[in-house]
Amino acid sequence: MKTVARYAAAVGPPITFLVLTLILWDAAVVLTGVERYLMPRPADVWQAAREHALTLLRAAVLTGSAALCGLCASILLGTIVAFAFSQSRWLRRSMYPYAIFLQTVPIVGIAPLVISWFGTGFASIVVIAAVISLFPVVTNVTTGLLAVDRTLAELFAVYNATRRQTLLKLRLPAAVPYLVAGAKTSCGLSVIGAIVGEMFAGYGAAMPGLGALIAQTHGRLETAYLFAAILASTLLGVLFFSVASLAAGTILARWHVETR
Amino acid sequence: MQPGTAACADRAEGTDAPLLVEASGIQVQFGPLWAMRDLNLQIRRGEFVSLVGPSGCGKSTVLRLLAGLLPRTAGEIRVAGAEPSVARRHQVRVSFVFQDATLLPWRSVAANVSLPLELAGVSREERACRALEALTRVGLADFARYYPQQLSGGMRMRAALARALCNSPELLLLDEPFAALDDLTRRQLNEELLALWLRDRWTGVFVTHNIAEAVFLSTRVLVLTPRPARVAAEFHIGLPLPRSDELRGEPEFARLVGAVSRALRACVQPPYGSDQRPT
C-alpha cells in the first residue's frame, strides 16, 4: 500500500498538469476558433498519431539508428581526439581552442553542406549526428585525462611507473566517468542532429525519418500529423536519454565512483 | 642543532647502523618563497624518525625530496648513496603513505594493495599472495574484495598501509597518514604501525603535527622550524619497545611530550629572525 501511495504521489501531479494542459489547449482552440491547420485539437493529434502509427514507428526506428550510429562514431572519434590532445601539449595548445570554437557552429548551417558532400541518405544523417555530438565527448574526455589527482600521480611516480603504465592504469580509468558524462550529453544531441539532418536530406517519400516527416507534413499543412511527428521525436529523445542514464549509472556503479 | 633534553637515548638503534639518508644544506625555493634554506638530516637504517613542526613549514616537502618527487634548489641528498630518484629505481625499495588513502576507486582493495608490485612487473600469482599477506598484517584480510568506497576512513588508511608494506619497503615515508582520523582510531593505528615496524624494521620517516603520536612511534623526533625549515631540536626517544597504548599514561612519556612541545613553541615564537622572511 505504501509503495502505491508513493507512486501516486510521484505520478499524480505531472499527470494532473498534463490533463489540465490538454483541456486548456482544447478549450482555447474551440473558443478562439483558430484554423485547424494552425493549431489542431489534442484529439486531432491523437487521431493523426493512430492513423500514421506505423509510419511514425518506422521513421523513429530509422532516425534512432542514424542517431545511434552517429553517437557511437562520435564517442569513438571523440575519445581518440581527446587522447591525442592529452598526449601532446603542442596539439592541445594549437587545436583545443578550435574544438571549443567549433562547438558553437550551428548544426543547421553545416547540415546542407554535409549533404552536398556525402549525398542525401543515411550516411549524411549519421555524419551530421556525429558532428553535433562529437565535442562534448572531446572536451569531457580531454579534461578527464588531464585532471588526474596530484597525489595519485605522485603515488605512481614513487613506485616508478612508466609513462605507459600511468596512462593505462591511472589516466584512462580515471577518465571513464568523464567519458560517461560526455556521452550522456552527446546522446540527446545526436537525436537532434539526426532530425535536423533528415529535414534537409530525408530519404525520399517512400522511407522518411522523423525529420523528413516533420518537413513533409509542415509543407502539406497537415499540422495534426506534424504535431504527432514532433511528439514521436520527443519520445525518441526521452528514450535515448533514459537508456543513456541507465547505462551511465551502471557503468559508474561498476567503476565504484559516486554518481555526479 | 641543539641536543635534545631527552635522557636515555636508545643507543641500540641508530648509532651503529649504516646511514640510509644523508641530506646537507638543502635549499628549496618555490618562486620567491624559501621552503627551506639549510636543512640537514641524517637517518640510519632501522630508525623511526618523526618530523614535527608548525603547519606549512615544509615537513611534507622533506618527504617528497627523499622520494625524489620534487627538485631542490641546492644541497646534497643521498639515499643509500644515490640521488633519491635514482635510489628508488635501483637501490632502495621506497614506499609512501599519503595524507589521504589515495586508493583507486575502480580497483578492489586487493588490487589497490598490489599496485606497487604490479607496476614492478611481479607475476599475478605472487601479487595476489603478497597482497593478502599485507592485508592480513593490517587486519583487512576479509575485505580484499571490497572497494575503497565501502570502507571506513580508518580501514582505507589500513589498506593504504598494506599497499605501502606490500613491496617490503626499506624506506617508508609517511606524510601525516592519520591526520584525518578520529583520536581512538589514530591511537590504535599508531600501535599497529609500531608493531609492523618492530616486525620488519624498515626505516621510517613520519611527518605529523601531533607530538604525542611522534613520541609514541619514534626512536628519534626532529623539530622543524617554520619556513624556511631547518632542524631546531632533536630528541632521542628511549622509551622501551615494544610500546602499547598504556605508555601514554607514563610520566616519562608525558615528560618527553612536554619537552618536544616546548622546543616546538620556542622555535615558533616571535620575533622571527630576518632570515625567515621570504626574500
Coordinates of C-alpha atoms in Angstrom, one line a residue:
Chain A
M1 CA 0.0 0.0 0.0
K2 CA 2.8 2.4 1.0
T3 CA 4.6 1.9 -2.4
V4 CA 1.3 2.6 -4.2
A5 CA 0.8 5.8 -2.3
R6 CA 4.3 6.9 -3.0
Y7 CA 3.9 6.1 -6.7
A8 CA 0.7 8.0 -6.8
A9 CA 2.4 11.0 -5.1
A10 CA 5.1 10.9 -7.7
V11 CA 3.0 10.4 -10.8
G12 CA -0.1 12.4 -9.7
P13 CA 1.0 16.0 -10.1
P14 CA 2.5 15.7 -13.5
I15 CA -0.5 13.7 -14.8
T16 CA -2.8 16.3 -13.4
F17 CA -0.8 19.0 -15.1
L18 CA -0.9 17.2 -18.4
V19 CA -4.7 16.7 -18.3
L20 CA -5.2 20.4 -17.3
T21 CA -3.0 21.5 -20.2
L22 CA -4.8 19.3 -22.7
I23 CA -8.2 20.6 -21.5
L24 CA -7.0 24.2 -21.7
W25 CA -5.5 23.6 -25.1
D26 CA -8.7 22.1 -26.4
A27 CA -10.8 24.9 -24.9
A28 CA -8.5 27.6 -26.4
V29 CA -8.7 26.1 -29.9
V30 CA -12.5 25.7 -29.7
L31 CA -13.2 29.1 -28.1
T32 CA -10.9 31.2 -30.3
G33 CA -12.0 29.4 -33.4
V34 CA -8.4 29.3 -34.8
E35 CA -7.9 27.4 -38.1
R36 CA -7.1 23.7 -37.6
Y37 CA -4.0 23.9 -39.8
L38 CA -2.5 26.4 -37.5
M39 CA -3.5 24.7 -34.2
P40 CA -5.1 21.3 -34.1
R41 CA -7.1 20.0 -31.2
P42 CA -5.5 17.3 -29.0
A43 CA -7.9 14.8 -30.3
D44 CA -6.8 15.6 -33.9
V45 CA -3.2 14.9 -32.9
W46 CA -4.2 11.6 -31.3
Q47 CA -6.2 10.7 -34.4
A48 CA -3.2 11.5 -36.7
A49 CA -0.8 9.6 -34.5
R50 CA -3.1 6.5 -34.6
E51 CA -3.7 6.8 -38.3
H52 CA 0.0 7.0 -39.1
A53 CA 1.3 4.9 -36.2
L54 CA 3.3 2.5 -38.4
T55 CA 4.9 5.3 -40.5
L56 CA 5.8 7.1 -37.3
L57 CA 7.3 4.0 -35.8
R58 CA 9.3 3.2 -38.9
A59 CA 10.5 6.8 -39.0
A60 CA 11.5 6.7 -35.3
V61 CA 13.5 3.5 -35.9
L62 CA 15.3 5.0 -38.9
T63 CA 16.1 8.2 -37.1
G64 CA 17.0 6.4 -34.0
S65 CA 19.5 4.1 -35.8
A66 CA 21.1 7.1 -37.6
A67 CA 21.4 8.9 -34.2
L68 CA 22.9 5.8 -32.6
C69 CA 25.4 5.3 -35.3
G70 CA 26.4 9.0 -35.1
L71 CA 26.7 8.7 -31.3
C72 CA 28.9 5.6 -31.5
A73 CA 31.1 7.3 -34.1
S74 CA 31.4 10.5 -32.0
I75 CA 32.3 8.5 -28.8
L76 CA 34.9 6.6 -30.7
L77 CA 36.4 9.5 -32.6
G78 CA 36.0 11.9 -29.7
T79 CA 37.9 9.6 -27.4
I80 CA 40.7 9.2 -29.9
V81 CA 40.9 13.0 -30.4
A82 CA 40.9 13.6 -26.6
F83 CA 43.6 11.0 -26.2
A84 CA 45.8 12.8 -28.8
F85 CA 45.1 16.1 -27.0
S86 CA 46.1 14.6 -23.7
Q87 CA 49.3 13.2 -25.0
S88 CA 50.6 16.2 -26.9
R89 CA 50.7 19.6 -25.3
W90 CA 51.5 21.0 -28.7
L91 CA 48.4 19.5 -30.3
R92 CA 46.3 20.6 -27.4
R93 CA 47.6 24.2 -27.4
S94 CA 47.2 24.6 -31.2
M95 CA 43.9 22.8 -31.7
Y96 CA 41.9 22.7 -28.5
P97 CA 40.7 26.3 -28.8
Y98 CA 39.2 25.5 -32.2
A99 CA 37.5 22.4 -30.8
I100 CA 35.6 24.7 -28.4
F101 CA 35.1 27.2 -31.1
L102 CA 33.6 24.6 -33.5
Q103 CA 31.1 23.6 -30.8
T104 CA 29.3 26.9 -31.4
V105 CA 28.9 26.4 -35.1
P106 CA 25.1 26.0 -35.7
I107 CA 24.3 22.5 -37.0
V108 CA 21.5 23.9 -39.2
G109 CA 24.3 25.7 -41.1
I110 CA 26.5 22.7 -41.6
A111 CA 23.8 20.2 -42.5
P112 CA 23.2 21.3 -46.1
L113 CA 27.0 21.3 -46.6
V114 CA 27.4 17.8 -45.3
I115 CA 24.6 16.7 -47.6
S116 CA 26.2 18.2 -50.6
W117 CA 29.4 16.3 -49.7
F118 CA 28.0 12.9 -48.8
G119 CA 24.8 13.0 -50.8
T120 CA 21.3 12.6 -49.5
G121 CA 20.8 9.4 -47.4
F122 CA 21.7 7.6 -44.3
A123 CA 25.4 8.4 -44.4
S124 CA 24.9 12.1 -44.3
I125 CA 22.5 11.9 -41.4
V126 CA 25.0 9.8 -39.4
V127 CA 27.7 12.3 -40.2
I128 CA 25.6 15.2 -39.0
A129 CA 24.6 13.4 -35.9
A130 CA 28.2 12.6 -35.2
V131 CA 29.5 16.1 -35.8
I132 CA 27.0 17.7 -33.4
S133 CA 27.6 15.1 -30.7
L134 CA 31.4 15.0 -31.0
F135 CA 32.5 18.0 -29.0
P136 CA 31.0 17.1 -25.6
V137 CA 33.0 13.9 -25.8
V138 CA 36.2 15.6 -26.8
T139 CA 36.1 18.3 -24.1
N140 CA 35.0 16.0 -21.3
V141 CA 37.5 13.2 -22.0
T142 CA 40.3 15.7 -22.5
T143 CA 39.5 17.2 -19.2
G144 CA 39.3 13.7 -17.6
L145 CA 42.6 12.6 -19.0
L146 CA 44.4 15.7 -17.8
A147 CA 42.6 16.2 -14.4
V148 CA 44.3 13.4 -12.6
D149 CA 44.7 13.9 -8.8
R150 CA 48.2 15.1 -8.0
T151 CA 48.8 12.7 -5.1
L152 CA 47.7 9.7 -7.3
A153 CA 50.2 10.9 -9.9
E154 CA 52.9 11.0 -7.1
L155 CA 51.9 7.6 -6.0
F156 CA 52.6 6.2 -9.4
A157 CA 55.9 8.1 -9.5
V158 CA 57.0 6.7 -6.2
Y159 CA 56.5 3.2 -7.5
N160 CA 58.5 4.0 -10.6
A161 CA 55.5 3.7 -13.0
T162 CA 56.4 4.1 -16.7
R163 CA 54.5 6.7 -18.8
R164 CA 52.6 3.8 -20.4
Q165 CA 51.7 2.3 -17.0
T166 CA 50.5 5.7 -15.7
L167 CA 48.4 6.1 -18.8
L168 CA 46.8 2.6 -18.8
K169 CA 46.3 2.2 -15.1
L170 CA 45.7 5.7 -13.9
R171 CA 44.7 8.3 -16.6
L172 CA 42.4 6.2 -18.8
P173 CA 40.5 4.6 -15.9
A174 CA 40.2 8.0 -14.2
A175 CA 38.7 9.5 -17.3
V176 CA 35.9 6.9 -17.6
P177 CA 33.4 9.0 -15.5
Y178 CA 34.2 12.0 -17.7
L179 CA 33.6 9.9 -20.8
V180 CA 30.2 8.8 -19.4
A181 CA 29.2 12.4 -18.6
G182 CA 30.2 13.5 -22.1
A183 CA 28.4 10.6 -23.8
K184 CA 25.2 11.4 -21.9
T185 CA 25.2 15.0 -23.2
S186 CA 26.1 13.7 -26.7
C187 CA 23.2 11.3 -26.6
G188 CA 20.5 14.0 -26.7
L189 CA 22.4 16.0 -29.3
S190 CA 22.8 13.0 -31.7
V191 CA 19.0 12.7 -31.9
I192 CA 18.7 16.4 -32.6
G193 CA 21.4 16.1 -35.2
A194 CA 19.7 13.2 -37.0
I195 CA 16.4 15.0 -37.1
V196 CA 17.9 18.2 -38.4
G197 CA 19.9 16.3 -41.0
E198 CA 16.7 14.5 -42.2
M199 CA 14.9 17.8 -42.5
F200 CA 17.4 18.7 -45.2
A201 CA 18.2 15.3 -46.7
G202 CA 15.3 13.0 -46.0
Y203 CA 15.3 9.6 -47.7
G204 CA 12.5 10.4 -50.2
A205 CA 8.8 10.0 -49.5
A206 CA 9.0 6.2 -49.6
M207 CA 11.0 5.9 -46.4
P208 CA 11.0 9.1 -44.3
G209 CA 12.8 9.6 -41.0
L210 CA 11.2 11.8 -38.3
G211 CA 12.9 14.9 -39.6
A212 CA 11.7 14.3 -43.1
L213 CA 8.2 13.7 -41.8
I214 CA 8.2 17.0 -40.0
A215 CA 9.3 18.8 -43.1
Q216 CA 6.8 17.0 -45.3
T217 CA 3.8 17.4 -43.0
H218 CA 4.7 21.0 -42.5
G219 CA 4.8 21.5 -46.2
R220 CA 1.4 19.9 -46.7
L221 CA -0.1 21.8 -43.7
E222 CA -1.0 18.5 -42.0
T223 CA -0.5 20.2 -38.7
A224 CA -2.0 17.4 -36.6
Y225 CA 0.3 14.9 -38.2
L226 CA 3.2 17.4 -37.7
F227 CA 2.4 17.5 -34.0
A228 CA 2.4 13.7 -33.9
A229 CA 5.8 13.6 -35.6
I230 CA 7.1 16.2 -33.1
L231 CA 5.7 14.1 -30.2
A232 CA 7.4 11.0 -31.7
S233 CA 10.7 12.9 -31.9
T234 CA 10.4 13.9 -28.3
L235 CA 9.7 10.4 -27.2
L236 CA 12.7 9.2 -29.1
G237 CA 14.8 11.8 -27.3
V238 CA 13.4 10.7 -24.0
L239 CA 14.1 7.0 -24.8
F240 CA 17.7 7.9 -25.8
F241 CA 18.3 9.9 -22.6
S242 CA 16.7 7.2 -20.4
V243 CA 18.9 4.4 -21.9
A244 CA 22.0 6.6 -21.6
S245 CA 21.2 7.5 -17.9
L246 CA 20.7 3.8 -17.2
A247 CA 23.9 2.8 -18.9
A248 CA 25.8 5.6 -17.3
G249 CA 24.5 4.6 -13.8
T250 CA 25.5 1.0 -14.4
I251 CA 29.0 1.9 -15.7
L252 CA 29.7 4.3 -12.8
A253 CA 28.4 1.8 -10.3
R254 CA 30.8 -0.8 -11.7
W255 CA 33.5 1.8 -11.6
H256 CA 32.7 2.5 -7.9
V257 CA 32.7 6.2 -8.3
E258 CA 30.0 8.5 -6.9
T259 CA 27.4 9.4 -9.5
R260 CA 27.6 13.1 -10.2
Chain B
M1 CA 71.3 21.7 16.0
Q2 CA 70.7 21.8 19.8
P3 CA 70.9 18.5 21.6
G4 CA 67.6 17.2 22.9
T5 CA 66.8 17.1 26.5
A6 CA 65.7 13.5 26.3
A7 CA 67.5 11.1 28.5
C8 CA 68.5 7.5 27.9
A9 CA 68.7 7.7 24.2
D10 CA 68.2 4.3 22.7
R11 CA 71.8 3.6 21.6
A12 CA 70.8 0.2 20.3
E13 CA 69.0 1.8 17.3
G14 CA 70.8 4.1 15.0
T15 CA 74.3 4.7 16.1
D16 CA 75.8 1.6 14.7
A17 CA 73.6 1.0 11.7
P18 CA 74.7 2.4 8.4
L19 CA 73.3 5.7 7.2
L20 CA 70.4 5.4 4.8
V21 CA 69.6 9.0 4.3
E22 CA 72.1 11.9 4.2
A23 CA 71.0 15.4 3.4
S24 CA 73.0 18.5 3.8
G25 CA 72.4 22.1 3.1
I26 CA 69.2 21.5 1.3
Q27 CA 67.6 24.6 -0.2
V28 CA 64.2 24.6 -1.8
Q29 CA 62.6 27.7 -3.3
F30 CA 59.1 28.0 -4.6
G31 CA 59.0 31.2 -6.6
P32 CA 60.0 33.9 -4.2
L33 CA 59.4 31.7 -1.2
W34 CA 62.1 29.7 0.6
A35 CA 60.6 26.4 1.7
M36 CA 64.0 25.5 3.2
R37 CA 67.3 27.3 3.4
D38 CA 69.7 25.0 5.1
L39 CA 68.2 21.6 6.1
N40 CA 70.5 18.9 7.4
L41 CA 69.3 15.4 8.0
Q42 CA 70.9 12.0 8.7
I43 CA 68.8 8.8 9.1
R44 CA 70.2 5.4 9.9
R45 CA 68.8 2.2 8.7
G46 CA 66.1 0.8 11.1
E47 CA 65.4 4.1 12.7
F48 CA 61.9 5.5 13.0
V49 CA 62.2 9.3 12.8
S50 CA 59.4 11.7 13.2
L51 CA 59.4 15.2 11.8
V52 CA 57.2 17.6 13.8
G53 CA 56.8 21.3 13.1
P54 CA 54.2 24.0 12.6
S55 CA 51.8 23.6 9.7
G56 CA 53.2 24.6 6.3
C57 CA 56.8 24.5 7.5
G58 CA 57.8 22.1 4.7
K59 CA 57.6 18.7 6.5
S60 CA 55.9 17.1 3.5
T61 CA 58.5 18.8 1.2
V62 CA 61.2 16.8 3.1
L63 CA 59.4 13.5 2.4
R64 CA 58.9 14.4 -1.3
L65 CA 62.6 15.3 -1.6
L66 CA 63.5 11.9 -0.1
A67 CA 61.2 10.2 -2.5
G68 CA 62.7 12.0 -5.4
L69 CA 59.4 13.6 -6.3
L70 CA 60.5 17.2 -6.0
P71 CA 63.5 19.0 -7.3
R72 CA 65.7 21.1 -4.9
T73 CA 67.3 24.4 -5.5
A74 CA 70.6 23.4 -3.9
G75 CA 72.2 21.0 -1.5
E76 CA 73.0 17.3 -1.4
I77 CA 70.6 14.4 -0.8
R78 CA 71.8 10.8 -0.8
V79 CA 69.6 7.8 -0.2
A80 CA 71.7 4.7 0.1
G81 CA 74.4 6.7 -1.5
A82 CA 72.4 7.8 -4.6
E83 CA 70.2 10.6 -5.9
P84 CA 66.7 9.9 -4.4
S85 CA 65.0 9.4 -7.8
V86 CA 67.8 7.0 -8.8
A87 CA 67.8 5.3 -5.4
R88 CA 64.1 4.4 -5.6
R89 CA 64.6 2.9 -9.1
H90 CA 67.7 0.9 -8.4
Q91 CA 69.0 0.8 -4.8
V92 CA 66.2 1.0 -2.3
R93 CA 62.6 -0.1 -2.1
V94 CA 60.7 3.0 -1.2
S95 CA 57.1 3.3 -0.1
F96 CA 55.0 6.4 0.5
V97 CA 51.8 6.8 2.6
F98 CA 50.0 10.0 1.8
Q99 CA 47.7 12.1 3.9
D100 CA 44.7 10.7 2.1
A101 CA 44.5 7.0 1.5
T102 CA 44.8 7.7 -2.3
L103 CA 43.2 4.4 -3.3
L104 CA 42.0 4.0 -6.8
P105 CA 38.2 3.8 -6.6
W106 CA 37.8 1.4 -9.5
R107 CA 40.1 -1.2 -8.0
S108 CA 39.3 -3.6 -5.3
V109 CA 41.2 -3.4 -2.0
A110 CA 43.4 -6.3 -3.0
A111 CA 44.1 -4.8 -6.4
N112 CA 44.9 -1.5 -4.8
V113 CA 47.3 -3.1 -2.3
S114 CA 49.2 -5.0 -5.0
L115 CA 49.6 -1.9 -7.3
P116 CA 53.3 -1.3 -6.4
L117 CA 54.0 -5.0 -7.3
E118 CA 52.0 -4.7 -10.5
L119 CA 54.0 -1.7 -11.5
A120 CA 57.2 -3.5 -10.8
G121 CA 56.2 -6.4 -13.0
V122 CA 55.6 -9.0 -10.4
S123 CA 53.6 -12.0 -11.6
R124 CA 49.8 -12.2 -10.9
E125 CA 50.0 -15.2 -8.5
E126 CA 52.8 -13.7 -6.4
R127 CA 51.0 -10.4 -6.3
A128 CA 47.8 -11.9 -5.0
C129 CA 49.7 -13.9 -2.4
R130 CA 51.7 -10.9 -1.1
A131 CA 48.7 -8.6 -1.2
L132 CA 46.7 -11.0 1.0
E133 CA 49.7 -11.3 3.4
A134 CA 49.9 -7.5 3.7
L135 CA 46.2 -7.2 4.2
T136 CA 46.3 -9.8 6.9
R137 CA 49.0 -7.9 8.7
V138 CA 46.8 -4.8 8.9
G139 CA 43.7 -6.8 9.7
L140 CA 41.9 -6.4 6.4
A141 CA 42.1 -9.9 5.0
D142 CA 38.3 -10.2 5.0
F143 CA 38.0 -7.1 2.9
A144 CA 40.2 -8.0 0.0
R145 CA 37.3 -8.0 -2.5
Y146 CA 35.7 -4.8 -1.2
Y147 CA 36.0 -1.5 -2.9
P148 CA 37.5 1.6 -1.2
Q149 CA 34.1 3.4 -1.1
Q150 CA 32.7 0.6 1.0
L151 CA 35.4 1.1 3.7
S152 CA 35.5 3.5 6.6
G153 CA 38.3 6.1 6.8
G154 CA 40.4 4.0 9.2
M155 CA 40.0 0.9 7.1
R156 CA 41.0 2.9 4.0
M157 CA 44.2 4.1 5.8
R158 CA 44.9 0.5 6.8
A159 CA 44.6 -0.5 3.1
A160 CA 47.0 2.3 2.2
L161 CA 49.4 1.0 4.8
A162 CA 49.1 -2.5 3.4
R163 CA 49.9 -1.2 0.0
A164 CA 53.0 0.6 1.3
L165 CA 54.1 -2.6 3.1
C166 CA 53.3 -4.9 0.1
N167 CA 56.6 -4.2 -1.7
S168 CA 58.6 -4.9 1.5
P169 CA 60.0 -1.4 1.7
E170 CA 63.3 -0.5 3.2
L171 CA 62.4 3.2 3.4
L172 CA 58.8 4.0 4.4
L173 CA 57.8 7.7 4.1
L174 CA 54.6 8.6 5.9
D175 CA 53.0 12.0 5.4
E176 CA 50.5 12.7 8.2
P177 CA 48.8 9.5 7.4
F178 CA 46.4 9.5 10.4
A179 CA 45.6 13.3 10.5
A180 CA 42.1 12.8 9.2
L181 CA 41.2 10.0 11.6
D182 CA 39.4 10.2 15.0
D183 CA 41.6 10.0 18.1
L184 CA 40.7 6.5 19.0
T185 CA 41.4 5.1 15.5
R186 CA 44.6 7.1 15.3
R187 CA 46.0 5.6 18.6
Q188 CA 45.0 2.2 17.5
L189 CA 46.8 2.6 14.2
N190 CA 49.8 4.1 16.0
E191 CA 50.1 0.9 18.0
E192 CA 49.7 -1.3 14.9
L193 CA 52.2 0.7 12.8
L194 CA 54.8 0.5 15.6
A195 CA 54.2 -3.3 15.8
L196 CA 54.7 -3.6 12.0
W197 CA 57.9 -1.6 12.2
L198 CA 59.2 -3.7 15.1
R199 CA 58.5 -6.8 13.0
D200 CA 60.3 -5.8 9.8
R201 CA 62.5 -2.9 10.9
W202 CA 62.1 -0.8 7.8
T203 CA 63.4 2.8 8.1
G204 CA 60.5 5.1 8.8
V205 CA 60.2 8.8 8.3
F206 CA 57.0 10.0 9.7
V207 CA 55.6 13.5 9.3
T208 CA 53.0 14.7 11.9
H209 CA 52.0 17.7 13.9
N210 CA 50.7 15.5 16.7
I211 CA 53.5 15.5 19.2
A212 CA 52.2 12.5 21.3
E213 CA 52.0 10.5 18.1
A214 CA 55.6 11.4 17.2
V215 CA 56.9 10.4 20.6
F216 CA 54.9 7.2 20.8
L217 CA 56.1 6.0 17.4
S218 CA 59.7 7.2 17.1
T219 CA 63.2 6.4 18.1
R220 CA 64.0 10.0 17.3
V221 CA 62.0 13.1 16.9
L222 CA 63.2 16.1 14.9
V223 CA 61.6 19.5 15.5
L224 CA 61.5 21.7 12.4
T225 CA 61.3 25.5 12.4
P226 CA 58.7 27.5 10.4
R227 CA 59.7 28.3 6.8
P228 CA 62.4 28.2 5.8
A229 CA 62.6 24.8 7.5
R230 CA 65.6 23.6 9.4
V231 CA 66.1 21.2 12.3
A232 CA 65.7 23.1 15.5
A233 CA 65.9 20.3 18.0
E234 CA 66.5 16.6 18.2
F235 CA 65.1 14.1 20.8
H236 CA 66.2 10.5 21.2
I237 CA 63.2 8.6 22.4
G238 CA 64.5 5.9 24.6
L239 CA 61.1 4.5 25.7
P240 CA 61.3 0.7 25.8
L241 CA 60.0 -1.3 22.9
P242 CA 57.5 -2.8 22.2
R243 CA 55.2 0.0 23.2
S244 CA 51.5 -0.2 24.0
D245 CA 48.8 2.5 24.3
E246 CA 49.2 2.4 28.1
L247 CA 52.6 4.0 27.7
R248 CA 50.8 7.3 27.1
G249 CA 49.9 7.4 30.8
E250 CA 53.5 7.0 31.9
P251 CA 55.3 10.1 33.4
E252 CA 58.3 9.6 31.1
F253 CA 56.1 9.8 28.1
A254 CA 54.4 12.9 29.4
R255 CA 57.9 14.4 30.1
L256 CA 59.1 13.8 26.5
V257 CA 55.9 15.2 25.0
G258 CA 56.3 18.2 27.2
A259 CA 59.9 18.7 26.1
V260 CA 59.1 18.4 22.4
S261 CA 56.2 20.8 22.8
R262 CA 58.5 23.3 24.5
A263 CA 61.1 23.0 21.7
L264 CA 58.4 23.5 19.1
R265 CA 56.9 26.5 20.9
A266 CA 60.3 28.0 21.2
C267 CA 61.0 27.9 17.5
V268 CA 57.6 29.1 16.5
Q269 CA 57.6 32.1 18.9
P270 CA 58.4 35.6 17.5
P271 CA 60.5 37.5 17.0
Y272 CA 61.4 35.9 13.7
G273 CA 64.9 36.3 12.5
S274 CA 65.4 38.3 9.4
D275 CA 66.5 35.1 7.6
Q276 CA 63.0 33.7 8.0
R277 CA 61.3 36.2 5.8
P278 CA 60.9 35.4 2.1
T279 CA 63.4 37.2 0.0

